[in-house]
Every structure is written in structure tokens, then in C-alpha cells.
Amino acid sequence: MTPAQFQAATGVSRETLDRLTLYADLLVKWQKKINLVGPATIPDLWRRHMVDSAQLWPHLPANLPRLIDIGSGAGFPALVLAIMGVPEVHVIESDQRKSTFMREVARQTGAPVTVHTQRIERVSGLTAPVVTARALAALPKLMDLAVPLLAKNGEMLLLKGQNIDEELTQARKIWIFEDTRSPSQSDPSGVVLRLREVRPNE
């Protein structure tokens, strides 16, 4: 997938595409020094990373004030969503080098991103209406990490893979929630998973 094909698929403005292209260029440059993403994904990064992240945009609530992305790694989906227009994005990533990379991308692209370099479990006093995550952990563990960060009536938007049915079964032993699934635009075996009304299964 090319940047032009990405623009056609997502409908982003030329300015937004330029900022995402700068992000992609920085990723390729930094990848030579530190392992930000799987090396095999670099030739197809506009599909594997940019579209994969951007597909969350239509699922975001209208007028969303703040988003938290956990285990952000190289900034997906957080930085893409910030560049696309989420006004306040917080990313939580324990890896110092990846955090440094995300801060540099945010600086050069003007993305409204705050990077928290710490373990997710240690973050306190930070909540948002939406928590996102991508390729971080199996759903039961992921929910343990994300639920404390959810604002009242908040929801999770998660990019998940082919084991989603098994993960949902395991998660329901611990949590009660409403879930909706949408096919992934970047991975035929993947889904966009939305979780709402999350509460402990007591």
C-alpha cells in the first residue's frame, strides 16, 4: 500500500497525509538503530501499521476529548489517531528508547501526545473515555491493565487477532462486558474489538 492508497482508503487531508508520511519516514530511519516494529513489516508499513491504526478512527466517539493507548511501542495506534485529530492522547510505554522515538515523532509532527515512560500498572490518576491497545497481551491480561484507566462509562477499542473467540471466553470468567466486532481492514484474520459496560464478574 502506498501513501496515496492510504489517503484514498481513509479520506485524510493532504496535510494529515504529509504528517503521517513524516512519521513513516522517521520510523524507517529509527528502525535501523532500534527495533521498533517487526522488520518484515517495514516494506508494507502503510497497510500493516498506518491503516491498521487509522481504522479505529471511525469507531471513536464524537468529540472525544482524550484517549489513552497502552503498550504503545512505536506509537500505533496512538500517534496515528493523534495526527488524525484526537485532541489529547496519552501513551504508556515502559521502553525508554521507544518512548524517546514517540516524543520525537510528536515533536516533529505536532501531534498532541504525552508519553508516560512507565509500566502500565504503575500509572495512577489518569483516565480517559477510550483506552486503545494493539498486540499487547491476551484479552484477560489486557483488561486487567486497561480497566483502571477507563473513565466512567468508558470503552476499550482493541486491535485483536485470530484467537479472539478463545480470549473472549477466558475474559468473561473475570469480567462482564458488551462486545462488538468489526473485520480488520489490514488483516483478514483480525478484528476491531469494542468493549463497553465493563465490570467485574463477581
mmCIF file of C-alpha atoms in Angstrom:
data_model
loop_
_atom_site.group_PDB
_atom_site.id
_atom_site.type_symbol
_atom_site.label_atom_id
_atom_site.label_comp_id
_atom_site.label_asym_id
_atom_site.label_seq_id
_atom_site.Cartn_x
_atom_site.Cartn_y
_atom_site.Cartn_z
ATOM 1 C CA MET A 1 0.000 0.000 0.000
ATOM 2 C CA THR A 2 1.231 3.475 -0.913
ATOM 3 C CA PRO A 3 0.554 6.747 0.931
ATOM 4 C CA ALA A 4 -1.859 7.705 -1.862
ATOM 5 C CA GLN A 5 -3.746 4.442 -1.440
ATOM 6 C CA PHE A 6 -3.872 5.060 2.306
ATOM 7 C CA GLN A 7 -5.349 8.508 1.668
ATOM 8 C CA ALA A 8 -7.963 7.039 -0.672
ATOM 9 C CA ALA A 9 -8.891 4.385 1.901
ATOM 10 C CA THR A 10 -9.139 6.743 4.875
ATOM 11 C CA GLY A 11 -10.085 10.094 3.391
ATOM 12 C CA VAL A 12 -7.470 12.033 5.357
ATOM 13 C CA SER A 13 -6.483 15.524 4.241
ATOM 14 C CA ARG A 14 -3.273 16.273 2.373
ATOM 15 C CA GLU A 15 -1.834 17.937 5.492
ATOM 16 C CA THR A 16 -2.632 14.883 7.612
ATOM 17 C CA LEU A 17 -1.078 12.604 4.999
ATOM 18 C CA ASP A 18 2.073 14.742 4.983
ATOM 19 C CA ARG A 19 2.366 14.433 8.773
ATOM 20 C CA LEU A 20 1.802 10.673 8.639
ATOM 21 C CA THR A 21 4.425 10.415 5.886
ATOM 22 C CA LEU A 22 6.885 12.228 8.143
ATOM 23 C CA TYR A 23 6.033 9.709 10.885
ATOM 24 C CA ALA A 24 6.650 6.822 8.472
ATOM 25 C CA ASP A 25 9.971 8.305 7.366
ATOM 26 C CA LEU A 26 11.104 8.682 10.993
ATOM 27 C CA LEU A 27 10.075 5.095 11.701
ATOM 28 C CA VAL A 28 12.176 3.758 8.845
ATOM 29 C CA LYS A 29 15.139 5.896 9.940
ATOM 30 C CA TRP A 30 14.976 4.898 13.623
ATOM 31 C CA GLN A 31 14.271 1.246 12.805
ATOM 32 C CA LYS A 32 17.867 0.947 11.599
ATOM 33 C CA LYS A 33 19.077 1.659 15.153
ATOM 34 C CA ILE A 34 16.367 0.220 17.406
ATOM 35 C CA ASN A 35 13.772 -2.480 16.830
ATOM 36 C CA LEU A 36 10.511 -0.504 16.785
ATOM 37 C CA VAL A 37 8.383 -2.897 14.709
ATOM 38 C CA GLY A 38 8.883 -6.284 13.089
ATOM 39 C CA PRO A 39 11.455 -5.761 10.314
ATOM 40 C CA ALA A 40 9.363 -7.772 7.860
ATOM 41 C CA THR A 41 6.508 -5.252 8.199
ATOM 42 C CA ILE A 42 8.545 -2.248 7.036
ATOM 43 C CA PRO A 43 8.015 -2.764 3.258
ATOM 44 C CA ASP A 44 4.246 -2.758 3.871
ATOM 45 C CA LEU A 45 4.102 -0.311 6.748
ATOM 46 C CA TRP A 46 1.235 1.761 5.294
ATOM 47 C CA ARG A 47 -1.060 -1.256 5.481
ATOM 48 C CA ARG A 48 0.431 -3.115 8.440
ATOM 49 C CA HIS A 49 0.724 -0.097 10.720
ATOM 50 C CA MET A 50 -0.905 3.061 9.342
ATOM 51 C CA VAL A 51 -4.193 1.579 8.071
ATOM 52 C CA ASP A 52 -4.259 -0.851 10.980
ATOM 53 C CA SER A 53 -4.223 2.131 13.346
ATOM 54 C CA ALA A 54 -6.365 4.522 11.305
ATOM 55 C CA GLN A 55 -9.231 2.023 11.102
ATOM 56 C CA LEU A 56 -10.032 2.844 14.736
ATOM 57 C CA TRP A 57 -10.892 6.448 13.797
ATOM 58 C CA PRO A 58 -14.500 5.780 12.640
ATOM 59 C CA HIS A 59 -15.145 3.858 15.876
ATOM 60 C CA LEU A 60 -14.172 6.743 18.168
ATOM 61 C CA PRO A 61 -16.982 8.606 19.952
ATOM 62 C CA ALA A 62 -17.841 12.045 18.578
ATOM 63 C CA ASN A 63 -15.990 14.920 20.260
ATOM 64 C CA LEU A 64 -13.670 12.563 22.128
ATOM 65 C CA PRO A 65 -11.577 14.774 24.456
ATOM 66 C CA ARG A 66 -8.876 12.303 25.476
ATOM 67 C CA LEU A 67 -7.554 8.864 24.609
ATOM 68 C CA ILE A 68 -5.099 6.561 26.388
ATOM 69 C CA ASP A 69 -3.079 3.999 24.435
ATOM 70 C CA ILE A 70 -1.285 1.309 26.428
ATOM 71 C CA GLY A 71 1.838 -0.589 25.439
ATOM 72 C CA SER A 72 2.247 1.823 22.559
ATOM 73 C CA GLY A 73 5.603 0.573 21.246
ATOM 74 C CA ALA A 74 6.358 2.579 18.121
ATOM 75 C CA GLY A 75 3.189 4.657 18.575
ATOM 76 C CA PHE A 76 0.494 2.547 16.938
ATOM 77 C CA PRO A 77 -2.362 3.340 17.042
ATOM 78 C CA ALA A 78 -1.830 6.346 19.336
ATOM 79 C CA LEU A 79 0.270 8.633 17.149
ATOM 80 C CA VAL A 80 -1.803 7.958 14.047
ATOM 81 C CA LEU A 81 -5.022 8.845 15.882
ATOM 82 C CA ALA A 82 -3.417 11.971 17.365
ATOM 83 C CA ILE A 83 -2.263 13.129 13.934
ATOM 84 C CA MET A 84 -5.736 12.414 12.555
ATOM 85 C CA GLY A 85 -7.314 14.690 15.126
ATOM 86 C CA VAL A 86 -7.783 13.292 18.643
ATOM 87 C CA PRO A 87 -7.043 16.426 20.726
ATOM 88 C CA GLU A 88 -5.264 14.779 23.682
ATOM 89 C CA VAL A 89 -3.532 11.395 23.531
ATOM 90 C CA HIS A 90 -1.609 9.756 26.355
ATOM 91 C CA VAL A 91 0.673 6.836 25.577
ATOM 92 C CA ILE A 92 2.041 4.447 28.177
ATOM 93 C CA GLU A 93 5.212 2.590 27.199
ATOM 94 C CA SER A 94 7.856 1.250 29.574
ATOM 95 C CA ASP A 95 10.622 1.034 26.962
ATOM 96 C CA GLN A 96 12.779 4.160 27.172
ATOM 97 C CA ARG A 97 14.020 4.052 23.570
ATOM 98 C CA LYS A 98 10.538 3.620 22.116
ATOM 99 C CA SER A 99 9.315 6.462 24.325
ATOM 100 C CA THR A 100 12.099 8.690 23.023
ATOM 101 C CA PHE A 101 11.099 7.828 19.464
ATOM 102 C CA MET A 102 7.440 8.672 20.095
ATOM 103 C CA ARG A 103 8.346 12.002 21.677
ATOM 104 C CA GLU A 104 10.425 12.880 18.611
ATOM 105 C CA VAL A 105 7.591 11.962 16.243
ATOM 106 C CA ALA A 106 5.158 14.014 18.320
ATOM 107 C CA ARG A 107 7.565 16.965 18.263
ATOM 108 C CA GLN A 108 8.157 16.857 14.509
ATOM 109 C CA THR A 109 4.522 16.213 13.526
ATOM 110 C CA GLY A 110 2.929 18.486 16.123
ATOM 111 C CA ALA A 111 0.827 15.594 17.438
ATOM 112 C CA PRO A 112 -0.844 16.273 20.824
ATOM 113 C CA VAL A 113 0.780 13.309 22.544
ATOM 114 C CA THR A 114 2.040 12.908 26.115
ATOM 115 C CA VAL A 115 4.382 9.958 26.625
ATOM 116 C CA HIS A 116 4.450 8.207 30.001
ATOM 117 C CA THR A 117 7.569 6.048 30.275
ATOM 118 C CA GLN A 118 6.483 3.603 32.948
ATOM 119 C CA ARG A 119 4.778 0.299 33.470
ATOM 120 C CA ILE A 120 1.037 0.407 32.897
ATOM 121 C CA GLU A 121 0.331 -0.995 36.352
ATOM 122 C CA ARG A 122 2.092 1.943 37.983
ATOM 123 C CA VAL A 123 0.135 4.706 36.263
ATOM 124 C CA SER A 124 -2.245 6.497 38.616
ATOM 125 C CA GLY A 125 -4.597 9.463 38.360
ATOM 126 C CA LEU A 126 -5.038 9.133 34.599
ATOM 127 C CA THR A 127 -8.297 8.089 32.940
ATOM 128 C CA ALA A 128 -9.958 8.555 29.547
ATOM 129 C CA PRO A 129 -13.271 7.765 27.835
ATOM 130 C CA VAL A 130 -11.421 5.451 25.433
ATOM 131 C CA VAL A 131 -8.462 3.140 26.018
ATOM 132 C CA THR A 132 -6.795 1.544 22.998
ATOM 133 C CA ALA A 133 -4.231 -1.218 22.594
ATOM 134 C CA ARG A 134 -2.648 -3.209 19.795
ATOM 135 C CA ALA A 135 -0.784 -6.524 20.005
ATOM 136 C CA LEU A 136 -0.083 -6.074 23.707
ATOM 137 C CA ALA A 137 -1.468 -9.099 25.570
ATOM 138 C CA ALA A 138 -4.230 -11.684 25.620
ATOM 139 C CA LEU A 139 -7.607 -10.163 26.471
ATOM 140 C CA PRO A 140 -7.855 -11.173 30.173
ATOM 141 C CA LYS A 141 -4.479 -9.602 30.960
ATOM 142 C CA LEU A 142 -5.189 -6.660 28.675
ATOM 143 C CA MET A 143 -8.423 -5.879 30.509
ATOM 144 C CA ASP A 144 -6.664 -6.045 33.882
ATOM 145 C CA LEU A 145 -4.329 -3.322 32.624
ATOM 146 C CA ALA A 146 -6.894 -1.184 30.810
ATOM 147 C CA VAL A 147 -9.935 -1.131 33.104
ATOM 148 C CA PRO A 148 -8.294 1.056 35.814
ATOM 149 C CA LEU A 149 -7.648 3.685 33.121
ATOM 150 C CA LEU A 150 -11.254 3.839 31.901
ATOM 151 C CA ALA A 151 -13.335 6.877 32.793
ATOM 152 C CA LYS A 152 -16.928 6.288 33.920
ATOM 153 C CA ASN A 153 -18.899 4.755 31.033
ATOM 154 C CA GLY A 154 -15.652 4.428 29.109
ATOM 155 C CA GLU A 155 -14.873 1.852 26.457
ATOM 156 C CA MET A 156 -11.949 -0.072 25.026
ATOM 157 C CA LEU A 157 -11.046 -0.240 21.341
ATOM 158 C CA LEU A 158 -8.664 -3.094 20.713
ATOM 159 C CA LEU A 159 -6.959 -4.481 17.627
ATOM 160 C CA LYS A 160 -7.038 -8.251 18.045
ATOM 161 C CA GLY A 161 -6.104 -11.335 16.059
ATOM 162 C CA GLN A 162 -7.485 -14.716 15.156
ATOM 163 C CA ASN A 163 -7.664 -16.058 18.745
ATOM 164 C CA ILE A 164 -10.368 -13.583 19.716
ATOM 165 C CA ASP A 165 -13.087 -16.174 20.459
ATOM 166 C CA GLU A 166 -10.898 -18.043 22.934
ATOM 167 C CA GLU A 167 -9.731 -14.781 24.517
ATOM 168 C CA LEU A 168 -13.313 -13.559 24.964
ATOM 169 C CA THR A 169 -14.279 -16.843 26.624
ATOM 170 C CA GLN A 170 -11.422 -16.516 29.107
ATOM 171 C CA ALA A 171 -12.107 -12.820 29.744
ATOM 172 C CA ARG A 172 -15.769 -13.488 30.580
ATOM 173 C CA LYS A 173 -14.656 -15.607 33.538
ATOM 174 C CA ILE A 174 -13.339 -12.394 35.109
ATOM 175 C CA TRP A 175 -15.327 -9.553 33.531
ATOM 176 C CA ILE A 176 -18.858 -8.779 32.388
ATOM 177 C CA PHE A 177 -18.992 -6.613 29.255
ATOM 178 C CA GLU A 178 -20.702 -5.895 25.973
ATOM 179 C CA ASP A 179 -18.586 -6.566 22.894
ATOM 180 C CA THR A 180 -18.898 -5.740 19.228
ATOM 181 C CA ARG A 181 -16.538 -6.871 16.497
ATOM 182 C CA SER A 182 -15.718 -5.403 13.119
ATOM 183 C CA PRO A 183 -13.494 -7.011 10.465
ATOM 184 C CA SER A 184 -9.963 -5.651 10.300
ATOM 185 C CA GLN A 185 -9.097 -3.587 7.226
ATOM 186 C CA SER A 186 -5.447 -4.618 7.427
ATOM 187 C CA ASP A 187 -5.517 -8.273 8.487
ATOM 188 C CA PRO A 188 -8.035 -10.825 7.144
ATOM 189 C CA SER A 189 -7.826 -12.775 10.424
ATOM 190 C CA GLY A 190 -8.037 -9.710 12.683
ATOM 191 C CA VAL A 191 -10.859 -7.736 14.283
ATOM 192 C CA VAL A 192 -11.547 -4.351 15.803
ATOM 193 C CA LEU A 193 -12.997 -5.194 19.211
ATOM 194 C CA ARG A 194 -15.066 -2.695 21.199
ATOM 195 C CA LEU A 195 -15.791 -3.422 24.859
ATOM 196 C CA ARG A 196 -18.409 -1.444 26.788
ATOM 197 C CA GLU A 197 -20.191 -1.628 30.150
ATOM 198 C CA VAL A 198 -17.176 -3.364 31.678
ATOM 199 C CA ARG A 199 -17.492 -4.530 35.275
ATOM 200 C CA PRO A 200 -16.100 -7.370 37.394
ATOM 201 C CA ASN A 201 -17.796 -10.763 37.148
ATOM 202 C CA GLU A 202 -18.320 -11.151 40.887
#
